[in-house]
Amino acid sequence: MWSRRQGRLRPTVCGVEELRRRRREREAALRKARREQQLVSKRLLRDDTPEEAGEGCVAAILGETEVQQFLRQAQRGTEEKEREGALVSLRRGLQHPETQQTFIRLEGSMRTLVGLLTSNQALLQLEAARCLHELSHSEQSTVAEACLPATSYLLTYLSGHSSDFIELCLYTLGNLIVESEAVRRQLLPQGIVPALAACIQSPHVAVLEALGYALSQLLQAEEAPEKIIPPASASSSILASTLPQHMLQMLQPGPKLNPGVAVEFAWCLHYIICSQVSNPLLIGHGALSTLGLLLLDLAGAVQRTEDAGLELLACPVLRCLSNLLTEAAVETVGGQMQLRDERVVAALFILLQFFFQKQPSLLPEGLWLLNNLTAISPSFCTSLLSLDLIEPLLQLLPVSNVVSVMVLTVLCNVAEKGPAYCQRLWPGPLLPALLHTLAFSDTEVVGQSLELLHLLFLYQPEAVQVFLQQSGLQALERHQEEAQLQDRVYALQQTALQG
Amino acid sequence: MQLPPALCARLAAGPGAAEPLPVERDPAAGAAPFRFVARPVRFPREHEFFEDGDVQRHLYLQDVLMQVADAPEKPRVPAFACQVAGCCQVFDVLDDYEHHYHTLHGNVCSFCKRAFPSGHLLDAHILEWHDSLFQILSERQDMYQCLVEGCTEKFKTSRDRKDHMVRMHLYPADFRFDKPKKSRSPASAEAPGDSGERSEGEAMEICSEPVAASPAPAGERRIYSHRSVSELFLKPVLNVYSVLRILGCTWAVFLILNSER
């Protein structure tokens, strides 16, 4: 799955510590960007062949004369190898922001490059496309926007047959898409959505992964919920095209499922679904059952310890399912389209255990799905009890306050369904766990604990005695001054004393 | 986190829903000061709940997440030549050959040998350049189809179509795969990258250049001379000189034929 991706990266010359430090820096930068709602990332495909790496590891910055020279050589050279070599030299120089700036300021440079991109010399075409790709990866908008004259050709080539070339065009387009709304305002009328819809029928896995990337960038755009996703936005609409059905096909578990491709399309689906534009349409296409089956498949993969990057796929799948379950259409849609299979709960807990060990930051996302499953469905609440999942759930309480609140909420979902459910919650580890959470300082955790206690006392009055015996009143007293908790603390104290 | 051993077995077993226990709610459950209500929650795209997962997604996109490794070489094969008649390119990397084949030999017009990036554009070209029925029909109805994938608009002339593509689809005015058929204007000249090239399949487009520019192969010269005669006949203004020339031609032939009797 990931080996092809690995093959595209620069060889590393630094140690593990350096890598970790860089990762921490990047993570901090990404968090900051997300909080400012500026989360933009580009993907770079770079084929560093050994010959290139050998001839001086660091490509030099090119000056204006050199850029002009290489362009002229590429355009008018007599020997094909010479022309190709000139473009290769240009491409390596373009790895530097300074060379990129020099290039775009040179008059006629983009026109020449586009001419080479559209020439009939196949290898020149490829090298010209690689130059464009370097430019598209720039973080400076002026550089990326300078690539606009090439977009109609990039889109045209998507309906060709050379898979490597198409892959390159797709990654370049994906990088350009994410650059600015100005770029998208050109790409949408140029027909990027129909072009992608035609290209999605390609049998090549690398092309599909690249397409998923480009599409996810398009769907992540700020204006996507209004201008790109809805069916009413004419020819540029995602939902009006055949893309959603194809996306769901890529997510169906089985021998044809490619994890790299599935990750991209799962994120595409997430961006569509959380925009809440037309989710009943997706439910009608069988999104719930496909994603449910995929969840089962993921849990199976976790058990086989094929965990390389599984959370990258699990995360968007969980989000899609959770958001879809909030749609009213879920209740009305027929038989197979619904999500009722108890195995989903089993799969979810296997994933929760996996997150607990490998990626605790994803526990809230898993618990979110569990909340949405148990909130309105007595069947899923019953499954939680009959599959003995209460105790494992309680084991998550110490992880963090956010996780605690969510665990307690799920337990409330179960308890509020009445005495038949509370009987199965007591006796057992629940009461001791609650006495423990009452000692937390976080108001929200304590508040949710009080709600759960209230339900337990209401439907299972025998629990009151045990509560008192285990110093429950003292635990409550600790919070009787807290403004947000006072009323509930008092009410519980009364219940306990009367009971 | 310990899972019950029977859980894996449940996952492996068939689908099924648990028979729900009876639901029986007491109104006192939701009475003040208690406020819990069981409800599914939805999060919109920018919600901070998604921060961790989004950051991981972007780390992946930036390829920091996975281990970096050396780039594998593209596998090389013993050098071989392209099998298409008249093509003498040699390759030792299969991917390069695949790209060459698709670019130069993939969607080639059998009439004029011009290569196109896709079957869609090739079909449009054949229809518009080589189908005489198309010419007849286009006098009565809009036949020139917009070249943008997904657009179903049709136009009376290729000029109108180009205007549409420029205005509605923001395509460049000199889009390389939409050359008008009988064009003599410099505006339809090649993109700079092609000037001076005589690659196969370009014959029709460079006919407007003067013959003296460089020696052209015999086939092209023939086409050129054919066009110059037809140009004479099609010119809207027939000057006296050209009329006399034509008449002179036929009169001379008549005289010769008559003298042979």
Coordinates of N, CA, C and O in Angstrom, one line a residue, chain B residues 56 100 235-236:
Chain B
Q56 N -3.5 15.2 11.5 CA -2.9 13.9 11.1 C -3.0 13.7 9.6 O -2.1 13.2 8.9
H100 N 5.1 7.5 -24.7 CA 5.3 7.8 -26.1 C 4.2 7.3 -27.0 O 3.7 8.0 -27.8
K235 N -11.9 31.3 -54.2 CA -11.7 32.7 -53.8 C -13.0 33.5 -54.2 O -13.5 33.3 -55.3
P236 N -13.5 34.3 -53.3 CA -14.8 35.0 -53.5 C -14.7 35.9 -54.7 O -15.6 36.1 -55.4

